[in-house]
Coordinates of C-alpha atoms in Angstrom, one line a residue:
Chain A
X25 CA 97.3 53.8 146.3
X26 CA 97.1 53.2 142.6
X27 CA 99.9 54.7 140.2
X28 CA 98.3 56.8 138.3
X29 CA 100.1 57.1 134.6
X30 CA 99.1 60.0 131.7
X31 CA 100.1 59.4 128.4
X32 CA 100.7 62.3 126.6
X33 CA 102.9 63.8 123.6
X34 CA 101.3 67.4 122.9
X35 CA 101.4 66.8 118.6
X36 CA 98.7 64.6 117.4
X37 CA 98.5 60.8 115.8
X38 CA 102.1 60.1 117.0
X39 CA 100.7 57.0 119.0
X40 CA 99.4 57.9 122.4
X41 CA 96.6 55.8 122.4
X42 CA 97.9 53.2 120.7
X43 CA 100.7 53.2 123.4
X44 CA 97.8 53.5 126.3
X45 CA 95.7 50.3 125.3
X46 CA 99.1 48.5 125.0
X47 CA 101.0 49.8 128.0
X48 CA 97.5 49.1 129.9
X49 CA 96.7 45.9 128.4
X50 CA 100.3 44.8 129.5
X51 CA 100.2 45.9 132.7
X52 CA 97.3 44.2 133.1
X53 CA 98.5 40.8 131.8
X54 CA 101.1 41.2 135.1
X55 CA 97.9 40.4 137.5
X56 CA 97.8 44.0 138.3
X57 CA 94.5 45.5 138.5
X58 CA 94.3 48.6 135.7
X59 CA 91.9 50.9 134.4
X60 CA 92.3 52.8 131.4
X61 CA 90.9 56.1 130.9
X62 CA 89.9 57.9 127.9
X63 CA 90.3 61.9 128.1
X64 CA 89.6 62.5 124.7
X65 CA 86.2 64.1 125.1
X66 CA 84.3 64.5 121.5
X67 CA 87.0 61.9 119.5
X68 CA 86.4 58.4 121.2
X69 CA 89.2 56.2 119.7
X70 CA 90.2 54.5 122.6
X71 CA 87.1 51.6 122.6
X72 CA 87.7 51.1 119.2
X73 CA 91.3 50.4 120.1
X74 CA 90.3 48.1 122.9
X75 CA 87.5 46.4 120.5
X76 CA 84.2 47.4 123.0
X77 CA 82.8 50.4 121.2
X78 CA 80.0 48.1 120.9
X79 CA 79.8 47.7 124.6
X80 CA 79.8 51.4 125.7
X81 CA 76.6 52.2 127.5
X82 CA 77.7 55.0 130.0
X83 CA 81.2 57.4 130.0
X84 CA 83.1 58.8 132.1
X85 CA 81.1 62.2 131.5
X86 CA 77.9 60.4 132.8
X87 CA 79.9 59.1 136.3
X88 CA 81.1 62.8 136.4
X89 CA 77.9 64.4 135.6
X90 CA 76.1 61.9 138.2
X91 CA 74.1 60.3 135.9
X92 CA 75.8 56.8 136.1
X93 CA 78.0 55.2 138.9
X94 CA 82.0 54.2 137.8
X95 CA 80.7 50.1 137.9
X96 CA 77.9 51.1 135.2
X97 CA 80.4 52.8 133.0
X98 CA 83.6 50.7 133.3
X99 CA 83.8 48.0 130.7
X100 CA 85.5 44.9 131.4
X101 CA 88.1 44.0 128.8
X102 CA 87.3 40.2 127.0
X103 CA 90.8 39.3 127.0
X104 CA 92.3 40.5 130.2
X105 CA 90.0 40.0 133.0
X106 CA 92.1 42.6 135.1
X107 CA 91.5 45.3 132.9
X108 CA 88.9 47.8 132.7
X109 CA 88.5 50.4 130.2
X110 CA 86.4 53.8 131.0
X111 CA 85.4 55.5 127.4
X112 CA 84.7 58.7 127.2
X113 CA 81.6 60.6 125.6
X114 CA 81.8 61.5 122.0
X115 CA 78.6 64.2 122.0
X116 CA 80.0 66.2 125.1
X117 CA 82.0 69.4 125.4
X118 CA 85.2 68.8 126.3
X119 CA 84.7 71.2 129.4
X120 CA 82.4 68.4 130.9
X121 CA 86.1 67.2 132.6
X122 CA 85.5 69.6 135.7
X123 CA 88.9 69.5 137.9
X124 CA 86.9 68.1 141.1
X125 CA 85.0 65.6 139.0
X126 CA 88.2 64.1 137.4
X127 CA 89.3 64.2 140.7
X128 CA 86.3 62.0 142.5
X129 CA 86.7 59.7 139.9
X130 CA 90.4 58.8 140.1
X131 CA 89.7 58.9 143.7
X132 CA 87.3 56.3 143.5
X133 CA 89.2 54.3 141.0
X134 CA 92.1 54.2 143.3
X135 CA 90.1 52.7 146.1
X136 CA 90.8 49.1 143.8
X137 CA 93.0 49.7 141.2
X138 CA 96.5 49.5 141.1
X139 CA 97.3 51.1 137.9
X140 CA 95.2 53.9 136.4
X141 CA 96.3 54.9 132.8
X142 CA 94.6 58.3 131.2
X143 CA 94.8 58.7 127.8
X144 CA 95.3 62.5 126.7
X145 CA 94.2 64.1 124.0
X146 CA 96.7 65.8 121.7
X147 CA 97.1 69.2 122.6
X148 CA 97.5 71.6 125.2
X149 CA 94.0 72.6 125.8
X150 CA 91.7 71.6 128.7
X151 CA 91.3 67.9 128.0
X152 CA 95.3 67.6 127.8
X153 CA 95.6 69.4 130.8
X154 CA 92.8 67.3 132.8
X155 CA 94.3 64.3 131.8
X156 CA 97.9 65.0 133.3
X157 CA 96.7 66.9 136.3
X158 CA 97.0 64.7 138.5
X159 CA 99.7 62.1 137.1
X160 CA 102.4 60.5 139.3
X161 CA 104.1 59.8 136.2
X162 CA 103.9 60.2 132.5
X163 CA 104.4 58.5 129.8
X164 CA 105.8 61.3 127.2
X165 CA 105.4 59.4 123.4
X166 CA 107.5 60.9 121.1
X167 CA 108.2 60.6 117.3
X168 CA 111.8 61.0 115.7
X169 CA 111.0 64.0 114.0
X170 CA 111.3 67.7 114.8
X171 CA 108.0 69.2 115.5
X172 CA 106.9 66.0 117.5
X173 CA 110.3 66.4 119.8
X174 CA 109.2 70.5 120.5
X175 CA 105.6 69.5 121.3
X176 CA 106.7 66.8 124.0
X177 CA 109.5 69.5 125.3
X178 CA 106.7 72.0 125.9
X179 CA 104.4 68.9 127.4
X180 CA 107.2 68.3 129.9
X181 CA 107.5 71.8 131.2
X182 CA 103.6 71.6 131.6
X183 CA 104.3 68.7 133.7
X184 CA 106.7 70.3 136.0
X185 CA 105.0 73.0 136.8
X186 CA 100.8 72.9 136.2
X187 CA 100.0 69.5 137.7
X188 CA 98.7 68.7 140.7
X189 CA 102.4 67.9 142.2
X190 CA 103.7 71.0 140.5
X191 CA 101.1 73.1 142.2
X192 CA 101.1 71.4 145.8
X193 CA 105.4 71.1 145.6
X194 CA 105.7 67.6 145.6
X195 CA 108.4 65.0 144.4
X196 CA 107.6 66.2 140.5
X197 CA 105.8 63.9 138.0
X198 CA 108.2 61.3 137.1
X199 CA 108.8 61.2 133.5
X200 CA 109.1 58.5 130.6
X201 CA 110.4 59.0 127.0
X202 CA 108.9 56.3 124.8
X203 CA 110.2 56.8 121.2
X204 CA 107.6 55.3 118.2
X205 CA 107.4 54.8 114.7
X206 CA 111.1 54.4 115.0
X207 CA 112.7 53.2 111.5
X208 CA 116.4 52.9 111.8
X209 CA 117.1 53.0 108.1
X210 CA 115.8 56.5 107.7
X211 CA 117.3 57.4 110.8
X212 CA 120.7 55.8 109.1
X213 CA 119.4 57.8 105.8
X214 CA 119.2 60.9 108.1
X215 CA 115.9 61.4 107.3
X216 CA 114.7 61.2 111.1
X217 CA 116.2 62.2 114.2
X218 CA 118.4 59.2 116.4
X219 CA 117.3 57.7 119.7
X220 CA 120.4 59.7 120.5
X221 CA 119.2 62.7 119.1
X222 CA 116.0 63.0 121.1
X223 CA 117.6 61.9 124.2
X224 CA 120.1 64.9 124.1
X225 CA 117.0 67.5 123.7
X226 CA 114.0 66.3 125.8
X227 CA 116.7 65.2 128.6
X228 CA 114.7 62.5 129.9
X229 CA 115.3 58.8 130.7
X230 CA 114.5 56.6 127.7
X231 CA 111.4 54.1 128.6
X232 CA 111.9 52.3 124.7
X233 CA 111.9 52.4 121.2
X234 CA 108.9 51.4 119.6
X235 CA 109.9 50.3 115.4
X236 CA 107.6 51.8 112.6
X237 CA 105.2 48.4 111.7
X238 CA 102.3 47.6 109.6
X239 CA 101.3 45.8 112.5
X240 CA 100.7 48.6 114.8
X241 CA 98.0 49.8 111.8
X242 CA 96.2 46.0 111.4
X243 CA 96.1 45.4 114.4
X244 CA 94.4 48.8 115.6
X245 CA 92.0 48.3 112.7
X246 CA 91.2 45.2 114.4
X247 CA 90.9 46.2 117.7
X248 CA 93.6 44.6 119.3
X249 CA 95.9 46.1 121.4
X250 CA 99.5 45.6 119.4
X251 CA 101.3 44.4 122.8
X252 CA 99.3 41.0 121.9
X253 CA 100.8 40.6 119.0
X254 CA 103.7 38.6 120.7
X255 CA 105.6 37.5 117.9
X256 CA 106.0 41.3 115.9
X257 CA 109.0 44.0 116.6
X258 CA 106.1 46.5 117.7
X259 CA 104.7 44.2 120.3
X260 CA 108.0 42.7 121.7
X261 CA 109.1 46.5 122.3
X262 CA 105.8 47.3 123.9
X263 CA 106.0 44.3 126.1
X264 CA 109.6 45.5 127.0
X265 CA 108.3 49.3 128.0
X266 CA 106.1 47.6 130.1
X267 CA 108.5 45.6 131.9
X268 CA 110.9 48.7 132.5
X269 CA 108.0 50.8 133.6
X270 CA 107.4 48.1 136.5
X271 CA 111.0 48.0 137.5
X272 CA 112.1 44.8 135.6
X273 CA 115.9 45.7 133.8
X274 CA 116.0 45.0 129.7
X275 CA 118.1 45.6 127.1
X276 CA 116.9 48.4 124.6
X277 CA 116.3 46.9 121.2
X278 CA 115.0 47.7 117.9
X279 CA 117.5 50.8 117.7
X280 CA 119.3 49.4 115.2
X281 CA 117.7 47.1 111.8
X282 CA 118.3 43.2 112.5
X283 CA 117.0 42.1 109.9
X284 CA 119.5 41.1 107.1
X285 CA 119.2 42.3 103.6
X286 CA 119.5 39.7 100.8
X287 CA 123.0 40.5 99.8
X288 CA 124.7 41.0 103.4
X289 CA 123.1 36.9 103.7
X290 CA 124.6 36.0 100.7
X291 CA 128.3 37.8 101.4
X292 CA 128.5 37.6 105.3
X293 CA 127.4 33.8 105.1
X294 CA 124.7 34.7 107.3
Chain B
X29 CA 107.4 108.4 158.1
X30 CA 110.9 108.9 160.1
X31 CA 112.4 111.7 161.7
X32 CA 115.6 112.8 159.9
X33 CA 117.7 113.6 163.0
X34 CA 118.9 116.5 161.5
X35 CA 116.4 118.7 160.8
X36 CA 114.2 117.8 163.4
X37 CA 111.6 118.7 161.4
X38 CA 109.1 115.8 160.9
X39 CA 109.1 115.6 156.4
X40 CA 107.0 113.7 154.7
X41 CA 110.2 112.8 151.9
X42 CA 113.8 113.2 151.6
X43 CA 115.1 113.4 148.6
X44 CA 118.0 110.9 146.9
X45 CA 120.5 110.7 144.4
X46 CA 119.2 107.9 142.6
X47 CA 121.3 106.5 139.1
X48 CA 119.4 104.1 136.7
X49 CA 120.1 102.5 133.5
X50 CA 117.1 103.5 131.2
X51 CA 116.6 102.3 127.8
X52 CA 117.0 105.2 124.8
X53 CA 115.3 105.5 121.7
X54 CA 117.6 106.8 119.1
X55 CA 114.9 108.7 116.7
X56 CA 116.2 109.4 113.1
X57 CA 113.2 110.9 111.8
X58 CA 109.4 110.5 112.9
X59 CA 106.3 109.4 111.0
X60 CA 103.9 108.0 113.7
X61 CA 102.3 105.1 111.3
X62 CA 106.0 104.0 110.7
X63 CA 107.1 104.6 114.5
X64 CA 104.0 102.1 116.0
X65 CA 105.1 99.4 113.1
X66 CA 108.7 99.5 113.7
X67 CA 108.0 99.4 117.7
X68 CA 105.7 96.6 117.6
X69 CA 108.0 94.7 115.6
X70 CA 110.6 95.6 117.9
X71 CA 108.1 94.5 120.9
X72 CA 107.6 91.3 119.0
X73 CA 110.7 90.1 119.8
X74 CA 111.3 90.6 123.5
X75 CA 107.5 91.0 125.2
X76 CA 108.7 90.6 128.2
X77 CA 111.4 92.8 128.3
X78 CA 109.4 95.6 126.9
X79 CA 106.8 95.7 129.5
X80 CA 106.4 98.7 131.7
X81 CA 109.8 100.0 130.9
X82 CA 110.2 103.5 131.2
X83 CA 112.0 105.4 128.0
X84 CA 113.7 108.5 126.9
X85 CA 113.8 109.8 123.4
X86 CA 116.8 110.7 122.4
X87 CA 117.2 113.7 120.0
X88 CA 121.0 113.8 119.5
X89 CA 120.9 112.4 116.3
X90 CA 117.2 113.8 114.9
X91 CA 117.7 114.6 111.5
X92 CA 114.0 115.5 110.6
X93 CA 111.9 118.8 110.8
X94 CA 111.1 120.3 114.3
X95 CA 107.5 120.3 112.9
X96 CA 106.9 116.9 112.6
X97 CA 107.9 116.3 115.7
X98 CA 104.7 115.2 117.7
X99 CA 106.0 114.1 121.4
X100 CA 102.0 113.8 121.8
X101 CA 101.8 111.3 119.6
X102 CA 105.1 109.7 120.1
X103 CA 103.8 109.6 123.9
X104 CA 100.3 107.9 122.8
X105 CA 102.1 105.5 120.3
X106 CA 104.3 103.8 122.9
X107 CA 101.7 104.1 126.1
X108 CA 99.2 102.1 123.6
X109 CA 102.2 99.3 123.8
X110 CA 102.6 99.7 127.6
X111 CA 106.0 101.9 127.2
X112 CA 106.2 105.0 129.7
X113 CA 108.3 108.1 127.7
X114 CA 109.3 109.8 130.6
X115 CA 111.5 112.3 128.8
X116 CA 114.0 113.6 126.6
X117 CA 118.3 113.8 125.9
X118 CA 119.7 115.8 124.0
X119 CA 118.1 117.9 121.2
X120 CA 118.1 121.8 120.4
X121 CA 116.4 124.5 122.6
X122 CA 113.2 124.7 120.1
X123 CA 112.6 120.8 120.4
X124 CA 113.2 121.0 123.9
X125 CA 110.6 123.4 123.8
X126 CA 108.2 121.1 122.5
X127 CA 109.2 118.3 124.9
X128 CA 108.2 120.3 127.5
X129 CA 104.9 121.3 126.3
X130 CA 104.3 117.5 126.2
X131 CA 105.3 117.9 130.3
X132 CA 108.6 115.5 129.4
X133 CA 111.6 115.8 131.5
X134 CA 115.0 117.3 129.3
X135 CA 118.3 115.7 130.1
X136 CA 121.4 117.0 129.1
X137 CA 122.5 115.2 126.0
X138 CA 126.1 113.5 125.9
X139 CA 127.4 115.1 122.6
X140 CA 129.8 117.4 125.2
X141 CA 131.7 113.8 125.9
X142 CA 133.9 112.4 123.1
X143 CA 133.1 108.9 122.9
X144 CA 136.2 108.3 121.2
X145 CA 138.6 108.6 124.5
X146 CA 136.3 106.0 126.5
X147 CA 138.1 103.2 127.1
X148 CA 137.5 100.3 125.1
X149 CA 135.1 97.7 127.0
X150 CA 134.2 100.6 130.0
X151 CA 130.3 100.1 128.7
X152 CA 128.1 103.4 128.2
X153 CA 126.0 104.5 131.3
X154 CA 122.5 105.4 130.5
X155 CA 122.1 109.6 131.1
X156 CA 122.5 110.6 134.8
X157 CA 121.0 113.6 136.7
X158 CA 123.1 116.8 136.1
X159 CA 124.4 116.7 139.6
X160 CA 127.1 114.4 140.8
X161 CA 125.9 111.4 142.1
X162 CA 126.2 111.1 146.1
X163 CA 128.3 108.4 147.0
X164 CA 126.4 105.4 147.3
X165 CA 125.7 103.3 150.2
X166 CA 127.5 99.5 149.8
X167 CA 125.1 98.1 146.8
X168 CA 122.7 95.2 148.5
X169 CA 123.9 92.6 146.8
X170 CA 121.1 90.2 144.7
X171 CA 121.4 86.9 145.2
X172 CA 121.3 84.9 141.6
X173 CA 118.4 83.3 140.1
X174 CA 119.2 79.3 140.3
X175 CA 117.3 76.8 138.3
X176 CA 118.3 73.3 138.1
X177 CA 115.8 72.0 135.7
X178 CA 115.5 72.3 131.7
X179 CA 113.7 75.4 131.1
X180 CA 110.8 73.7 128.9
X181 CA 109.4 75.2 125.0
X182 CA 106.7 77.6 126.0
X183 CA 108.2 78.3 129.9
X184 CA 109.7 82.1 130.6
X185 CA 112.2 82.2 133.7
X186 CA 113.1 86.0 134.6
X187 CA 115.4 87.5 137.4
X188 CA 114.1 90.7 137.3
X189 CA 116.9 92.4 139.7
X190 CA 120.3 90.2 139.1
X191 CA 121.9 87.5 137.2
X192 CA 120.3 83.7 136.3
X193 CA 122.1 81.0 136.5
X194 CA 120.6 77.8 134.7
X195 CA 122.2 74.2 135.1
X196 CA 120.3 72.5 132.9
X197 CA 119.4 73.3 128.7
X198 CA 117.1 76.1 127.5
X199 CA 114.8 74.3 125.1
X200 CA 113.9 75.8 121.9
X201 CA 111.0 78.3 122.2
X202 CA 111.9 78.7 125.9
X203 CA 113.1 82.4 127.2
X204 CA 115.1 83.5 130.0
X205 CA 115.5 87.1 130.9
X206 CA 117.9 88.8 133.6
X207 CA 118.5 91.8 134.7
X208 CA 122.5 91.0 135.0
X209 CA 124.2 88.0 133.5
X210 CA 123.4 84.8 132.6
X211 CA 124.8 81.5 132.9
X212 CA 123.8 78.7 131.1
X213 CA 125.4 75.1 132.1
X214 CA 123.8 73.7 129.1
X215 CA 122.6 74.4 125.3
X216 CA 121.0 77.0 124.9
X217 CA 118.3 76.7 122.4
X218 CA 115.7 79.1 123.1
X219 CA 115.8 83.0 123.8
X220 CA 118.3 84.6 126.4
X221 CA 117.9 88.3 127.1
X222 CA 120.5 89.8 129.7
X223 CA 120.4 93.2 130.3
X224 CA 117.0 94.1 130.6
X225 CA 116.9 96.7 132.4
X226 CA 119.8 98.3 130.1
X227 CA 123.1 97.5 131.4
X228 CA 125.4 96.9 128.6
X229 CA 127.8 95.3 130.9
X230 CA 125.5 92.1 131.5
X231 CA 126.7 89.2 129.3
X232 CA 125.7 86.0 128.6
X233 CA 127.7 82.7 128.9
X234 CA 126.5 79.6 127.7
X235 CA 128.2 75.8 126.8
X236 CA 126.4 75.5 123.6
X237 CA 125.5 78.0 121.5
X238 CA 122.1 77.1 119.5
X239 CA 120.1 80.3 120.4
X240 CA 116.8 81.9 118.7
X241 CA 117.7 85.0 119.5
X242 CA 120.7 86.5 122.3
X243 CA 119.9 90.2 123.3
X244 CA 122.4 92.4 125.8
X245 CA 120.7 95.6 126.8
X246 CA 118.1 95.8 123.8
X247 CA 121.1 94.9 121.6
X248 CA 119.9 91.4 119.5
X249 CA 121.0 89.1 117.3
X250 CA 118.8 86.5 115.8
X251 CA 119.9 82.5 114.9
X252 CA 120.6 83.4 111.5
X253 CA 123.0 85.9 112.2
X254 CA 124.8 83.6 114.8
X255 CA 125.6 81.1 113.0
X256 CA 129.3 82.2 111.7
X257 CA 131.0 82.3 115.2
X258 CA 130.8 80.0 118.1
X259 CA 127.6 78.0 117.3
X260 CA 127.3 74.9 118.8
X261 CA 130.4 75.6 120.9
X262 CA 130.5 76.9 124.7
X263 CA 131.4 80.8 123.9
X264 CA 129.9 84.1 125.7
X265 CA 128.0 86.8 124.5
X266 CA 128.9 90.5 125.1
X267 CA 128.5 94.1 124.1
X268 CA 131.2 96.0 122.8
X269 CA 130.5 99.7 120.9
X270 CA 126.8 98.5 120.4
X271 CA 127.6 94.9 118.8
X272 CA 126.9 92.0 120.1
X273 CA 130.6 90.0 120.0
X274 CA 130.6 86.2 120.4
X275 CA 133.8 84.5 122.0
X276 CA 134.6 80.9 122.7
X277 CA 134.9 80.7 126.1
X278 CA 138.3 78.5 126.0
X279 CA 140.0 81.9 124.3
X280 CA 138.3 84.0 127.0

């Protein structure tokens, strides 16, 4: 049985698919064999992401509309040969994502994939609510900043109690707080909520900090996942989440700033 | 359905004693456009505790004339908001008069009892029936409403016939509504109504104070207006002489 994974915040542009072509891609990089799907009906953005916009013939409104089979719409990713990515359509309605053909797909995906990883849309509306339906676990992505902590609050209790799990009473979706475009000198500044802080609210257990980078921008503009990047803050972090979403123990990092300023070099003979 | 063994005369009712807490609507004055405005806004706050409910107006302290006083109107206003007048208090014999053209029920009004030699904390009892209440049978007791898990922005936990008891937090933009008390092992952030059917005993107790809005009985207060006593701290809310009082909880 594949694990099947939603990432999802509620509030918009705080990083979920970002997040879902890293988390994926890492996953991947394991040997373990992972499909990533893209709920956002009507705003493709995860291809572009995952660099194959150029390779999308059919979506995952065709295999659910019966007009293409899952191996004619799955793209194989160039870089990770266990990873698969299934785009969605940008000219359909959202309400294409009927609950019993989201359902035959995953289904069918599960048959040979260990990991499936849905990409919601922001929101609460239909395509949010498809894409979490039938999660075993989500991945909740979260900014440091007020509204973004309410949205992922309401999120949660739409998790414990309208999902597929919810509805049939079974061991509730298990949950993941992932905290991004973290930047520890405003949170010193108190100009954004503290790991802490968002902790205390949303009550659930902390899967990592992801810092605030340039690099998670170029390197979405470039269509690379930013878990790739091994050598940046944002990758290293990503690569982390990924190891404590499979069970491996690490450290949280990147909650504080490392990196020393000019003057505590010169003084603290660093 | 049953035989009473007394009569043995096969009934199709038997009448009861019955005492409920109602909710009262202290009218001033009446202009209808006015009334629907300020009851919406009233609604606004507290949907779900306005539902259904049935209400009594209460004339004791009517100041305006006998003529604008349209009980059809009135009676149209709050059924348009799904609120069911079901009668009157108080009032003198000519607006009683009109009430009962309007086929409302009059209730004696509770002017005759000085208020002043209650004692203290012994909390108001909505109007009762004229004749002395039979004594009751023991009261079935309600099991609490238990909920273990955060009560999430957007989710609405009620216990419509006792008290709620929540061990986790009540996020922000959450509401939880009880007939009796309730507990709250956690912040509360959101809404927490107690009381809703109108007992002004019901209190609510909570280990952090960082509410939207409290309410005992219809009595509210909003965040603003809670933020001099107790916030942030484990206190309880209750209602004494129509105020919502905050306490700390270690000076309980």
């Amino acid at each position: 049985m594949a694990r099947i994974i939603v990432v999802t915040s509620g509030k918009g542009g705080v990083g979920k698919t970002t997040t879902s072509a890293s988390i994926s891609t890492g996953i991947a990089k394991r040997g373990h064999k992972t499909v990533v799907i893209d709920f956002d009906v009507g705003l493709r953005n995860l291809d572009l992401i995952m660099n194959c916009e150029r390779r999308v013939v059919y979506d995952f409104v065709n295999v659910i509309q019966g007009e293409a089979s899952l191996s004619q719409a799955l793209i194989r990713d160039k870089r990770v040969d266990t990873l698969y990515i299934l785009p969605t359509s940008q000219t359909k309605e959202k309400e294409a994502l009927t609950k019993e053909g989201v359902e035959k797909v995953i289904n069918e995906l599960s048959e040979t994939f260990d990991y499936i990883i849905c990409d919601s849309p922001a929101g609460i509306e239909h395509g949010a609510m498809m894409a979490l339906y039938y999660a075993d676990e989500a991945i909740v992505v979260t900014n440091p900043e007020v509204s973004s902590v309410r949205d992922s609050d309401r999120i949660l209790g739409i998790l414990q109690s309208k999902s597929r799990r919810a509805e049939m009473g079974q061991e509730p979706v298990k949950e993941h707080l992932l905290l991004t475009r973290y930047n520890p000198d405003r949170v010193a500044r108190g100009e954004m909520l503290s790991v802490g802080d968002v902790e205390e609210i949303l009550a659930i257990p902390l899967l990592g900090v992801i810092p605030e980078s340039q690099i998670v921008l170029n390197s979405s503009n470039q269509g690379l996942p930013v878990i790739l990047e091994a050598e940046s803050d944002a990758g290293q972090a990503y690569d982390d989440a990924v190891a404590r979403l499979l069970g491996e123990e690490r450290e949280q990092r990147f909650m504080t700033n490392q990196k020393k300023g000019f003057f505590s070099r010169m003084f603290k003979g660093g | 359905m049953s035989d009473t063994a007394t009569s043995g005369i096969k009934q199709g009712f038997q009448l009861r004693s019955a005492s409920v807490s109602m909710t009262a609507l202290e009218l001033y004055y009446f202009d209808n456009d006015e009334f629907e405005e300020t009851l919406r806004d009233k609604i606004s706050q507290a949907p779900g505790f306005f539902r259904d409910i049935p209400l009594i107006i209460s004339l004791e302290k009517y100041e305006g004339l006998d003529s604008e006083l349209d009980f059809f109107k009135i009676i149209g206003t709050c059924r348009r908001n799904n609120i069911h007048v079901i009668g009157v208090r108080g009032g003198s014999d000519d607006q009683r008069r009109l009430a009962r053209g309007a086929a409302l029920a009059l209730m004696p009004g509770t002017g005759q009892r000085d208020r002043a030699h209650d004692t203290g904390a012994a909390a108001e009892k909505a109007p009762e029936p004229p004749a002395a209440p039979a004594p009751r049978a023991a009261p079935d007791v309600v099991p609490a409403k238990i909920i273990s898990q955060p009560v999430r922005s957007g989710q609405q936990v009620h216990a419509p016939d006792g008290d709620l008891v929540i061990l986790a937090s009540v996020q922000a933009g959450a509401e939880v509504l009880a007939a009796g008390n309730i507990h709250i092992y956690g912040p509360l952030r959101g809404r927490a109504l107690a009381g809703i059917h109108g007992a002004e005993s019901a209190r609510i107790f909570c280990q952090s104070l960082e509410a939207e809005l409290v309410s005992i009985a219809g009595h509210y207060k909003i965040s603003e207006d809670l933020q001099d006593s107790g916030w942030k701290s484990a206190v309880q809310i209750q209602l004494r002489d129509d105020l919502l009082v905050v306490t700390p909880l270690d000076k309980a």
